[in-house]
């Protein structure tokens, strides 16, 4: 190892304690990329985590059987070199890459693959207690994972499942070291071991996560010596760190600062369109939002054009439903966003007898894909006040916010901000809008929306192997949920990041992951 990583962390802390200077005198260590993250990770176990903030680290430590080709959502080989799919769509057989080892020196093989998926899917697995695994939903169709031989593994599904390959390419499909899980148990998320381009070195809480170059990486050793992920929850502080030279990469740039960096030759603003949805879930179980008319009213009451143009400074488009337009084949262009119509909102509130209703609105200080959540929440509060609704905002740090919202809004609030970034149109509605996805059932339908017609459409779309048929089913889902208004539909983000002029080959991905294996730093 070229450096002691405690020494690197000390060097970094010393650098960031200096007064702000010109970025031309970068203070970050040579050939070590320092990234300003939006929050402290909750876990680096990719099967336990649900946050893009955590996944941005995990995808550099681990590999999956397959991955998305850079710049696309197309599938390419990773730990599997190739695969075959049976004619009935029930069997997927993967040939595994030979000679790959985990960072702890143990072999990657078919037994390791079986361990990973059995841990997530089998309640009687010896290490099932290292969960919970909230996104194991992605693989709920898997009936069995069988070791054919050391380098061949076969998945048998209980029914055809169209998103299977894209879900394997998601962070939940990343492969962890069985030996490390056995060693660390419930603490594995603090001691991650994969096969990826960077090896985990240390995690100093609320300070940094350090990962070093894997010189033996099967796809070629990275150029970077190491990557340091720094949690900087306050957006203005992240900007200040970028201007002072304390970080090399600024993630989720505050909208007000994008133009500032774009006009400065010391920086590059990197942008990409991907499947992102920013919304406010509405508690349909109890309180005013149990009435569809009240849910529709808030969609008319909020000026979303002002939110995306004034608050988000044009870095997003107005959303029309749970299917983002990035999935153009599944997006219903005939469903238009709710127009800004306060008079219509007041009319609906009067019909529902909800004038002057008191509402509790849960807002996060920051988090994965949350854009500018506090100003967004304040602007929404003001628009709702203008139609007579009394909204109280409760603000939480991101991980605390998730611990409040994910178990469900009942007894906690009427509204809550949320954002999702996905790689298949199935993911968001399946996990957040089905009756069977209520939190008590292990899903993320924290607003308790239920429509049997939507349930049936989503179940059918999962089974269809015809892309055109799948697309039509999701278009129907968008039309129905737009009418039912389980959420306040707000925005689809055009993701961005800022890098210094010393950083090369940095590219944002449509699946919102942070792939660093090809990045350079002068």
Short mmCIF file of C-alpha atoms in Angstrom, two decimals:
data_model
loop_
_atom_site.label_atom_id
_atom_site.label_comp_id
_atom_site.label_asym_id
_atom_site.label_seq_id
_atom_site.Cartn_x
_atom_site.Cartn_y
_atom_site.Cartn_z
CA UNK A 1 0.00 0.00 0.00
CA UNK A 2 1.39 3.35 -1.05
CA UNK A 3 0.05 5.33 1.86
CA UNK A 4 -1.33 4.71 5.31
CA UNK A 5 -4.96 5.75 5.02
CA UNK A 6 -5.10 7.36 8.44
CA UNK A 7 -2.31 9.56 7.14
CA UNK A 8 -4.35 10.43 4.08
CA UNK A 9 -7.33 11.33 6.23
CA UNK A 10 -5.14 13.50 8.45
CA UNK A 11 -3.70 15.21 5.39
CA UNK A 12 -7.19 15.86 4.10
CA UNK A 13 -8.42 17.29 7.40
CA UNK A 14 -5.39 19.54 7.63
CA UNK A 15 -6.01 20.79 4.12
CA UNK A 16 -9.65 21.60 4.72
CA UNK A 17 -8.86 23.49 7.91
CA UNK A 18 -7.01 26.12 5.88
CA UNK A 19 -8.66 29.33 4.82
CA UNK A 20 -10.31 29.38 1.41
CA UNK A 21 -7.85 29.87 -1.44
CA UNK A 22 -7.92 29.75 -5.21
CA UNK A 23 -8.82 26.30 -6.59
CA UNK A 24 -5.71 26.60 -8.76
CA UNK A 25 -3.84 25.55 -5.59
CA UNK A 26 -5.79 22.37 -5.00
CA UNK A 27 -5.39 21.06 -1.46
CA UNK A 28 -6.53 17.48 -2.06
CA UNK A 29 -3.81 14.79 -2.13
CA UNK A 30 -2.28 13.90 -5.53
CA UNK A 31 -4.08 11.18 -7.51
CA UNK A 32 -6.64 10.77 -4.74
CA UNK A 33 -10.17 11.81 -5.67
CA UNK A 34 -12.13 13.53 -2.91
CA UNK A 35 -15.90 13.55 -3.36
CA UNK A 36 -18.35 15.77 -1.52
CA UNK A 37 -21.25 13.43 -0.70
CA UNK A 38 -24.67 14.70 0.29
CA UNK A 39 -24.91 12.68 3.52
CA UNK A 40 -23.27 10.12 5.76
CA UNK A 41 -23.90 6.64 4.37
CA UNK A 42 -26.24 4.46 6.41
CA UNK A 43 -24.66 1.15 5.36
CA UNK A 44 -22.19 -0.13 2.78
CA UNK A 45 -23.98 -3.46 2.58
CA UNK A 46 -25.69 -3.05 -0.81
CA UNK A 47 -28.39 -5.54 0.12
CA UNK A 48 -29.34 -3.58 3.23
CA UNK A 49 -29.15 -0.05 1.88
CA UNK A 50 -31.83 1.76 -0.11
CA UNK A 51 -30.15 5.14 -0.67
CA UNK A 52 -28.36 6.33 -3.81
CA UNK A 53 -25.93 8.11 -1.49
CA UNK A 54 -24.75 4.72 -0.17
CA UNK A 55 -24.88 3.07 -3.59
CA UNK A 56 -22.52 5.70 -5.07
CA UNK A 57 -19.84 4.27 -2.81
CA UNK A 58 -20.90 0.63 -3.10
CA UNK A 59 -20.71 0.41 -6.90
CA UNK A 60 -16.99 1.17 -6.67
CA UNK A 61 -16.30 -1.52 -4.06
CA UNK A 62 -18.44 -4.29 -5.55
CA UNK A 63 -19.39 -5.82 -8.89
CA UNK A 64 -22.59 -7.54 -9.91
CA UNK A 65 -23.05 -10.40 -12.32
CA UNK A 66 -23.92 -7.79 -14.92
CA UNK A 67 -23.78 -4.00 -15.07
CA UNK A 68 -25.08 -1.14 -17.16
CA UNK A 69 -22.87 -0.13 -20.07
CA UNK A 70 -21.47 3.33 -19.24
CA UNK A 71 -23.75 6.09 -20.46
CA UNK A 72 -26.71 3.74 -21.04
CA UNK A 73 -29.17 1.43 -19.33
CA UNK A 74 -28.09 -1.47 -21.55
CA UNK A 75 -26.79 -4.63 -19.88
CA UNK A 76 -23.20 -5.82 -20.29
CA UNK A 77 -21.16 -8.61 -18.63
CA UNK A 78 -19.40 -8.06 -15.31
CA UNK A 79 -18.73 -11.01 -12.97
CA UNK A 80 -20.67 -13.14 -15.43
CA UNK A 81 -19.05 -13.38 -18.84
CA UNK A 82 -22.24 -14.52 -20.60
CA UNK A 83 -25.62 -16.09 -19.91
CA UNK A 84 -28.50 -18.00 -21.48
CA UNK A 85 -32.23 -17.60 -20.88
CA UNK A 86 -34.62 -20.50 -21.37
CA UNK A 87 -37.40 -20.14 -23.95
CA UNK A 88 -40.05 -19.97 -21.22
CA UNK A 89 -38.16 -17.19 -19.42
CA UNK A 90 -37.88 -19.20 -16.19
CA UNK A 91 -34.19 -20.19 -16.18
CA UNK A 92 -31.17 -17.87 -16.35
CA UNK A 93 -27.80 -19.63 -16.46
CA UNK A 94 -24.68 -17.52 -15.94
CA UNK A 95 -21.10 -18.44 -16.76
CA UNK A 96 -18.83 -16.74 -14.22
CA UNK A 97 -15.53 -14.98 -14.72
CA UNK A 98 -12.55 -17.16 -13.82
CA UNK A 99 -9.77 -16.11 -11.44
CA UNK A 100 -11.64 -13.33 -9.60
CA UNK A 101 -11.12 -12.97 -5.86
CA UNK A 102 -12.79 -10.81 -3.25
CA UNK A 103 -10.70 -8.12 -1.61
CA UNK A 104 -10.26 -10.42 1.41
CA UNK A 105 -8.56 -13.03 -0.81
CA UNK A 106 -11.45 -15.51 -0.88
CA UNK A 107 -12.60 -16.84 -4.27
CA UNK A 108 -15.54 -15.53 -6.23
CA UNK A 109 -17.51 -18.50 -7.52
CA UNK A 110 -21.01 -19.92 -7.92
CA UNK A 111 -21.25 -20.73 -4.20
CA UNK A 112 -20.65 -17.03 -3.44
CA UNK A 113 -23.44 -16.03 -5.83
CA UNK A 114 -25.84 -18.49 -4.24
CA UNK A 115 -24.90 -17.23 -0.76
CA UNK A 116 -25.70 -13.64 -1.75
CA UNK A 117 -29.18 -14.29 -3.09
CA UNK A 118 -30.13 -16.92 -0.52
CA UNK A 119 -29.17 -14.48 2.25
CA UNK A 120 -31.64 -11.94 0.85
CA UNK A 121 -34.44 -14.33 -0.08
CA UNK A 122 -34.47 -17.21 2.42
CA UNK A 123 -35.69 -16.58 5.93
CA UNK A 124 -33.91 -19.71 7.19
CA UNK A 125 -30.52 -18.71 5.74
CA UNK A 126 -27.83 -18.69 8.47
CA UNK A 127 -27.14 -15.00 7.80
CA UNK A 128 -30.66 -13.78 7.09
CA UNK A 129 -30.40 -11.93 10.43
CA UNK A 130 -27.78 -9.61 8.92
CA UNK A 131 -30.68 -7.85 7.14
CA UNK A 132 -33.33 -6.58 6.74
CA UNK A 133 -33.05 -6.51 2.94
CA UNK A 134 -35.70 -4.00 1.89
CA UNK A 135 -35.02 -4.20 -1.86
CA UNK A 136 -35.03 -8.00 -2.00
CA UNK A 137 -38.36 -7.31 -3.73
CA UNK A 138 -36.22 -6.96 -6.85
CA UNK A 139 -35.64 -10.72 -6.80
CA UNK A 140 -38.96 -11.92 -5.40
CA UNK A 141 -39.54 -14.03 -8.52
CA UNK A 142 -36.44 -16.16 -7.81
CA UNK A 143 -37.50 -19.67 -6.81
CA UNK A 144 -34.04 -21.20 -6.56
CA UNK A 145 -30.35 -20.43 -7.09
CA UNK A 146 -28.39 -23.56 -7.97
CA UNK A 147 -24.65 -24.18 -8.22
CA UNK A 148 -24.13 -26.06 -11.50
CA UNK A 149 -20.37 -26.09 -11.07
CA UNK A 150 -17.73 -23.78 -9.63
CA UNK A 151 -18.16 -21.20 -12.41
CA UNK A 152 -21.78 -21.76 -13.43
CA UNK A 153 -24.89 -20.69 -11.54
CA UNK A 154 -28.54 -21.09 -12.50
CA UNK A 155 -31.47 -18.95 -11.34
CA UNK A 156 -34.91 -20.54 -11.60
CA UNK A 157 -37.85 -18.15 -11.45
CA UNK A 158 -41.37 -19.01 -10.35
CA UNK A 159 -42.76 -16.93 -13.23
CA UNK A 160 -41.33 -14.84 -16.08
CA UNK A 161 -39.98 -11.56 -14.74
CA UNK A 162 -39.19 -8.85 -17.27
CA UNK A 163 -37.03 -6.59 -15.01
CA UNK A 164 -34.78 -9.42 -13.82
CA UNK A 165 -31.64 -8.47 -15.75
CA UNK A 166 -31.96 -4.74 -15.04
CA UNK A 167 -32.44 -5.55 -11.35
CA UNK A 168 -29.30 -7.71 -11.40
CA UNK A 169 -27.47 -4.62 -12.74
CA UNK A 170 -28.78 -2.50 -9.86
CA UNK A 171 -26.81 -1.97 -6.61
CA UNK A 172 -29.01 -4.56 -4.89
CA UNK A 173 -27.51 -7.11 -7.29
CA UNK A 174 -23.93 -6.40 -6.20
CA UNK A 175 -22.03 -9.43 -4.86
CA UNK A 176 -20.59 -9.32 -1.33
CA UNK A 177 -17.95 -11.58 0.20
CA UNK A 178 -19.60 -14.47 2.08
CA UNK A 179 -16.52 -14.80 4.30
CA UNK A 180 -16.77 -11.14 5.32
CA UNK A 181 -20.48 -11.49 6.14
CA UNK A 182 -19.66 -14.52 8.25
CA UNK A 183 -16.87 -12.60 10.01
CA UNK A 184 -18.71 -9.34 10.73
CA UNK A 185 -22.37 -10.40 10.91
CA UNK A 186 -24.68 -7.45 11.56
CA UNK A 187 -21.67 -5.11 11.38
CA UNK A 188 -20.82 -6.14 7.82
CA UNK A 189 -22.17 -2.83 6.46
CA UNK A 190 -19.25 -1.08 8.20
CA UNK A 191 -16.71 -3.54 6.75
CA UNK A 192 -17.63 -4.03 3.08
CA UNK A 193 -15.72 -6.52 0.93
CA UNK A 194 -16.34 -6.92 -2.79
CA UNK A 195 -14.48 -7.61 -6.02
CA UNK A 196 -14.68 -4.06 -7.39
CA UNK A 197 -12.09 -1.57 -8.67
CA UNK A 198 -11.59 -0.05 -5.20
CA UNK A 199 -11.02 -1.77 -1.86
CA UNK A 200 -12.57 -0.46 1.35
CA UNK A 201 -9.97 0.91 3.79
CA UNK A 202 -11.75 2.80 6.57
CA UNK A 203 -14.90 4.62 7.58
CA UNK A 204 -14.62 7.49 10.04
CA UNK A 205 -18.16 8.40 11.04
CA UNK A 206 -19.32 11.79 9.76
CA UNK A 207 -15.84 12.39 8.31
CA UNK A 208 -14.92 10.07 5.44
CA UNK A 209 -15.06 6.69 3.74
CA UNK A 210 -11.75 5.74 2.11
CA UNK A 211 -11.32 3.16 -0.67
CA UNK A 212 -7.98 2.31 -2.31
CA UNK A 213 -7.14 1.06 -5.79
CA UNK A 214 -7.56 -2.66 -6.41
CA UNK A 215 -4.40 -3.42 -8.38
CA UNK A 216 -5.71 -6.89 -9.20
CA UNK A 217 -9.06 -5.74 -10.57
CA UNK A 218 -10.27 -8.10 -13.29
CA UNK A 219 -11.22 -5.21 -15.60
CA UNK A 220 -7.88 -3.39 -15.20
CA UNK A 221 -6.61 -1.41 -12.22
CA UNK A 222 -8.02 2.13 -11.92
CA UNK A 223 -5.79 5.13 -12.51
CA UNK A 224 -6.74 6.72 -9.19
CA UNK A 225 -4.77 5.63 -6.14
CA UNK A 226 -7.77 6.08 -3.88
CA UNK A 227 -11.15 7.72 -3.45
CA UNK A 228 -12.29 9.58 -0.35
CA UNK A 229 -16.03 10.13 0.12
CA UNK A 230 -16.73 13.02 2.49
CA UNK A 231 -20.25 13.52 3.89
CA UNK A 232 -21.09 17.24 3.65
CA UNK A 233 -24.80 17.51 4.29
CA UNK A 234 -25.16 21.26 3.96
CA UNK A 235 -25.26 22.24 0.27
CA UNK A 236 -23.68 25.64 0.83
CA UNK A 237 -20.82 24.03 2.74
CA UNK A 238 -20.26 21.59 -0.16
CA UNK A 239 -20.01 24.56 -2.51
CA UNK A 240 -17.59 26.34 -0.16
CA UNK A 241 -15.42 23.20 0.03
CA UNK A 242 -15.34 23.02 -3.75
CA UNK A 243 -14.31 26.66 -4.05
CA UNK A 244 -11.62 26.22 -1.39
CA UNK A 245 -10.10 23.13 -3.03
CA UNK A 246 -11.22 20.76 -0.26
CA UNK A 247 -13.00 18.42 -2.67
CA UNK A 248 -12.55 17.43 -6.32
CA UNK A 249 -16.14 16.42 -7.06
CA UNK A 250 -19.28 18.23 -5.92
CA UNK A 251 -22.41 16.09 -6.12
CA UNK A 252 -25.95 17.44 -6.42
CA UNK A 253 -24.89 21.05 -6.94
CA UNK A 254 -27.34 23.57 -5.50
CA UNK A 255 -29.28 25.07 -8.43
CA UNK A 256 -28.20 28.62 -7.57
CA UNK A 257 -24.53 27.64 -8.03
CA UNK A 258 -24.63 25.72 -11.32
CA UNK A 259 -24.17 28.84 -13.47
CA UNK A 260 -21.35 30.05 -11.21
CA UNK A 261 -19.32 26.90 -11.83
CA UNK A 262 -20.25 26.71 -15.50
CA UNK A 263 -18.73 30.16 -16.08
CA UNK A 264 -15.45 29.32 -14.30
CA UNK A 265 -12.69 27.62 -16.34
CA UNK A 266 -11.38 25.92 -13.18
CA UNK A 267 -14.44 23.66 -13.15
CA UNK A 268 -16.56 21.50 -15.38
CA UNK A 269 -20.30 21.02 -14.88
CA UNK A 270 -21.26 17.46 -15.83
CA UNK A 271 -24.92 16.73 -16.54
CA UNK A 272 -27.03 13.72 -17.55
CA UNK A 273 -30.70 12.87 -17.87
CA UNK A 274 -31.85 9.82 -16.00
CA UNK A 275 -35.00 8.26 -14.54
CA UNK A 276 -35.66 10.41 -11.47
CA UNK A 277 -38.92 11.32 -9.74
CA UNK A 278 -39.26 13.95 -6.97
CA UNK A 279 -42.64 13.89 -5.27
CA UNK A 280 -44.52 14.43 -2.03
CA UNK A 281 -46.31 11.35 -0.75
CA UNK A 282 -49.79 12.01 0.63
CA UNK A 283 -51.19 9.93 3.50
CA UNK A 284 -54.24 8.27 1.96
CA UNK A 285 -54.94 6.16 5.04
CA UNK A 286 -56.14 8.78 7.46
CA UNK A 287 -56.59 12.54 7.60
CA UNK A 288 -57.57 14.93 4.78
CA UNK A 289 -55.69 13.04 2.05
CA UNK A 290 -57.90 9.97 2.46
CA UNK A 291 -60.18 11.95 0.10
CA UNK A 292 -58.97 11.92 -3.53
CA UNK A 293 -60.34 15.43 -4.05
CA UNK A 294 -57.95 16.83 -1.45
CA UNK A 295 -55.02 15.02 -3.06
CA UNK A 296 -56.00 16.47 -6.42
CA UNK A 297 -56.43 19.89 -4.83
CA UNK A 298 -52.81 20.11 -3.65
CA UNK A 299 -51.65 19.12 -7.15
CA UNK A 300 -53.57 22.11 -8.51
CA UNK A 301 -52.47 24.37 -5.65
CA UNK A 302 -48.71 24.02 -6.07
CA UNK A 303 -46.98 26.04 -8.78
CA UNK A 304 -44.59 23.38 -10.07
CA UNK A 305 -43.31 25.56 -12.92
CA UNK A 306 -42.12 28.03 -10.30
CA UNK A 307 -40.51 25.22 -8.30
CA UNK A 308 -38.45 23.88 -11.22
CA UNK A 309 -37.62 27.29 -12.71
CA UNK A 310 -37.18 29.47 -9.62
CA UNK A 311 -36.20 27.11 -6.78
CA UNK A 312 -34.38 24.52 -8.91
CA UNK A 313 -33.13 27.07 -11.46
CA UNK A 314 -34.17 25.01 -14.47
CA UNK A 315 -32.31 21.86 -13.39
CA UNK A 316 -35.53 19.80 -13.51
CA UNK A 317 -38.77 19.43 -15.47
CA UNK A 318 -42.30 19.29 -14.10
CA UNK A 319 -43.42 15.72 -13.38
CA UNK A 320 -46.70 14.18 -14.54
CA UNK A 321 -46.63 10.90 -12.61
CA UNK A 322 -44.61 7.98 -11.26
CA UNK A 323 -43.08 6.95 -14.62
CA UNK A 324 -40.23 9.33 -15.53
CA UNK A 325 -39.93 10.45 -19.17
CA UNK A 326 -36.41 8.95 -19.36
CA UNK A 327 -38.27 5.64 -19.91
CA UNK A 328 -39.66 6.97 -23.17
CA UNK A 329 -41.03 3.57 -24.22
CA UNK A 330 -43.15 3.36 -21.04
CA UNK A 331 -43.98 7.05 -20.60
CA UNK A 332 -47.51 8.27 -21.34
CA UNK A 333 -47.12 11.55 -23.22
CA UNK A 334 -50.91 12.00 -23.19
CA UNK A 335 -50.85 12.54 -19.42
CA UNK A 336 -50.02 16.19 -18.78
CA UNK A 337 -48.84 17.61 -15.44
CA UNK A 338 -51.50 19.15 -13.23
CA UNK A 339 -51.75 22.84 -14.15
CA UNK A 340 -51.32 25.54 -11.54
CA UNK A 341 -54.95 26.41 -10.70
CA UNK A 342 -55.52 27.72 -7.15
CA UNK A 343 -59.19 28.38 -7.89
CA UNK A 344 -59.72 24.73 -8.85
CA UNK A 345 -57.86 23.70 -5.70
CA UNK A 346 -60.15 25.79 -3.51
CA UNK A 347 -63.20 24.36 -5.27
CA UNK A 348 -62.09 20.77 -4.59
CA UNK A 349 -61.23 21.55 -0.98
CA UNK A 350 -64.70 23.02 -0.49
CA UNK A 351 -66.35 19.95 -2.04
CA UNK A 352 -64.38 17.72 0.33
CA UNK A 353 -65.06 19.92 3.36
CA UNK A 354 -61.32 20.32 3.89
CA UNK A 355 -60.98 24.12 3.90
CA UNK A 356 -58.47 25.22 6.51
CA UNK A 357 -57.23 21.68 7.15
CA UNK A 358 -54.12 21.37 9.30
CA UNK A 359 -51.38 19.25 7.74
CA UNK A 360 -48.02 17.96 8.94
CA UNK A 361 -45.30 17.94 6.27
CA UNK A 362 -42.11 15.90 6.80
CA UNK A 363 -39.13 17.51 5.06
CA UNK A 364 -35.52 16.34 4.84
CA UNK A 365 -32.45 18.57 5.08
CA UNK A 366 -30.84 16.70 2.17
CA UNK A 367 -30.46 13.23 0.74
CA UNK A 368 -30.23 11.13 -2.38
CA UNK A 369 -31.83 12.94 -5.29
CA UNK A 370 -33.68 15.34 -3.00
CA UNK A 371 -32.39 18.41 -4.88
CA UNK A 372 -33.08 21.46 -2.67
CA UNK A 373 -35.54 19.93 -0.19
CA UNK A 374 -35.89 22.67 2.42
CA UNK A 375 -36.56 25.55 -0.04
CA UNK A 376 -38.82 23.17 -2.01
CA UNK A 377 -40.77 22.33 1.14
CA UNK A 378 -41.09 25.98 2.13
CA UNK A 379 -42.37 26.95 -1.33
CA UNK A 380 -44.92 24.13 -1.28
CA UNK A 381 -46.03 25.19 2.19
CA UNK A 382 -46.60 28.76 0.93
CA UNK A 383 -48.64 27.61 -2.09
CA UNK A 384 -50.83 25.44 0.12
CA UNK A 385 -51.30 28.30 2.57
CA UNK A 386 -52.56 30.43 -0.33
CA UNK A 387 -55.50 28.03 -0.79
CA UNK A 388 -56.24 27.94 2.94
CA UNK A 389 -54.31 24.87 4.11
CA UNK A 390 -52.36 25.18 7.37
CA UNK A 391 -49.12 23.24 6.86
CA UNK A 392 -46.62 22.61 9.65
CA UNK A 393 -43.15 21.55 8.47
CA UNK A 394 -41.04 19.11 10.47
CA UNK A 395 -37.43 18.88 9.26
CA UNK A 396 -35.08 15.91 9.72
CA UNK A 397 -31.54 14.86 8.83
CA UNK A 398 -31.66 12.38 5.91
CA UNK A 399 -31.12 9.05 7.66
CA UNK A 400 -33.44 10.09 10.51
CA UNK A 401 -35.98 11.18 7.91
CA UNK A 402 -35.88 7.73 6.28
CA UNK A 403 -36.34 6.05 9.65
CA UNK A 404 -39.48 8.15 10.15
CA UNK A 405 -40.97 7.88 6.67
CA UNK A 406 -40.15 4.34 5.49
CA UNK A 407 -42.23 2.60 8.21
CA UNK A 408 -45.28 4.60 7.03
CA UNK A 409 -46.85 8.02 7.64
CA UNK A 410 -49.66 6.83 9.90
CA UNK A 411 -49.54 8.77 13.16
CA UNK A 412 -46.57 10.87 11.97
CA UNK A 413 -47.66 13.12 9.16
CA UNK A 414 -49.89 13.89 6.21
CA UNK A 415 -47.15 14.61 3.66
CA UNK A 416 -43.51 13.70 3.14
CA UNK A 417 -40.95 14.55 0.49
CA UNK A 418 -39.31 11.70 -1.42
CA UNK A 419 -37.19 11.04 -4.49
CA UNK A 420 -36.36 7.85 -6.36
CA UNK A 421 -33.82 7.06 -9.05
CA UNK A 422 -34.40 3.76 -10.84
CA UNK A 423 -33.21 1.69 -13.79
CA UNK A 424 -36.55 0.14 -14.79
CA UNK A 425 -40.09 1.60 -14.91
CA UNK A 426 -41.27 -1.28 -12.74
CA UNK A 427 -39.25 -0.36 -9.66
CA UNK A 428 -40.83 2.81 -8.31
CA UNK A 429 -44.54 1.99 -8.75
CA UNK A 430 -44.07 -1.64 -7.73
CA UNK A 431 -42.38 -0.70 -4.47
CA UNK A 432 -44.39 2.41 -3.62
CA UNK A 433 -47.89 2.22 -5.17
CA UNK A 434 -49.06 -1.39 -4.78
CA UNK A 435 -51.38 -2.46 -1.99
CA UNK A 436 -48.97 -5.34 -1.26
CA UNK A 437 -46.14 -2.82 -0.79
CA UNK A 438 -47.49 -1.25 2.40
CA UNK A 439 -44.64 -0.85 4.94
CA UNK A 440 -46.05 -3.67 7.08
CA UNK A 441 -45.53 -5.95 4.08
CA UNK A 442 -41.93 -4.82 3.61
CA UNK A 443 -42.55 -2.27 0.84
CA UNK A 444 -42.24 1.50 0.57
CA UNK A 445 -45.88 2.49 0.04
CA UNK A 446 -45.66 4.79 3.04
CA UNK A 447 -48.73 6.74 1.91
CA UNK A 448 -50.95 3.61 1.79
CA UNK A 449 -52.30 4.17 -1.73
CA UNK A 450 -54.40 1.25 -2.92
CA UNK A 451 -56.08 0.65 -6.28
CA UNK A 452 -56.70 -2.98 -7.35
CA UNK A 453 -56.57 -1.97 -11.02
CA UNK A 454 -53.07 -0.54 -10.58
CA UNK A 455 -52.03 -3.66 -8.65
CA UNK A 456 -53.19 -5.89 -11.51
CA UNK A 457 -51.48 -3.77 -14.19
CA UNK A 458 -48.16 -3.79 -12.34
CA UNK A 459 -48.31 -7.54 -11.76
CA UNK A 460 -49.06 -8.11 -15.46
CA UNK A 461 -46.26 -5.78 -16.60
CA UNK A 462 -43.73 -7.80 -14.62
CA UNK A 463 -44.70 -10.98 -16.44
CA UNK A 464 -44.73 -9.59 -19.95
CA UNK A 465 -41.71 -10.34 -22.13
CA UNK A 466 -43.05 -8.07 -24.90
CA UNK A 467 -41.54 -4.57 -24.45
CA UNK A 468 -44.41 -2.93 -26.35
CA UNK A 469 -47.01 -4.59 -24.14
CA UNK A 470 -45.05 -3.67 -20.99
CA UNK A 471 -44.87 -0.06 -22.15
CA UNK A 472 -48.63 0.14 -22.68
CA UNK A 473 -49.29 -1.29 -19.22
CA UNK A 474 -47.08 1.33 -17.56
CA UNK A 475 -48.80 4.06 -19.58
CA UNK A 476 -52.11 2.89 -18.11
CA UNK A 477 -50.59 2.97 -14.62
CA UNK A 478 -49.51 6.56 -15.19
CA UNK A 479 -52.98 7.62 -16.35
CA UNK A 480 -54.76 6.02 -13.38
CA UNK A 481 -52.34 7.25 -10.72
CA UNK A 482 -52.40 10.75 -12.21
CA UNK A 483 -56.16 10.79 -11.64
CA UNK A 484 -55.92 9.20 -8.17
CA UNK A 485 -53.12 11.60 -7.16
CA UNK A 486 -51.49 9.50 -4.41
CA UNK A 487 -48.63 11.99 -4.54
CA UNK A 488 -48.04 15.63 -5.22
CA UNK A 489 -46.20 15.13 -8.52
CA UNK A 490 -43.39 17.69 -8.67
CA UNK A 491 -40.20 17.18 -10.70
CA UNK A 492 -37.90 15.03 -12.80
CA UNK A 493 -34.29 16.05 -12.17
CA UNK A 494 -31.57 16.56 -14.75
CA UNK A 495 -28.69 15.35 -12.56
CA UNK A 496 -25.47 17.30 -12.33
CA UNK A 497 -22.08 17.34 -10.65
CA UNK A 498 -19.11 19.69 -10.68
CA UNK A 499 -15.51 18.53 -11.03
CA UNK A 500 -12.27 20.47 -10.96
CA UNK A 501 -10.21 20.90 -14.12
CA UNK A 502 -7.75 18.31 -12.75
CA UNK A 503 -10.36 15.54 -13.02
CA UNK A 504 -10.68 13.64 -16.29
CA UNK A 505 -13.08 11.09 -17.81
CA UNK A 506 -15.76 11.77 -15.20
CA UNK A 507 -19.22 10.85 -16.46
CA UNK A 508 -22.62 10.78 -14.76
CA UNK A 509 -24.66 7.68 -15.45
CA UNK A 510 -28.36 7.43 -16.38
CA UNK A 511 -28.87 5.00 -13.48
CA UNK A 512 -27.49 7.67 -11.08
CA UNK A 513 -24.58 5.51 -9.98
CA UNK A 514 -21.10 6.99 -9.59
CA UNK A 515 -18.71 4.87 -11.68
CA UNK A 516 -15.11 5.88 -10.94
CA UNK A 517 -13.05 3.03 -12.40
CA UNK A 518 -12.03 5.08 -15.48
CA UNK A 519 -11.70 8.49 -13.81
CA UNK A 520 -8.31 10.22 -13.75
CA UNK A 521 -6.83 13.09 -11.76
CA UNK A 522 -3.83 15.09 -12.89
#
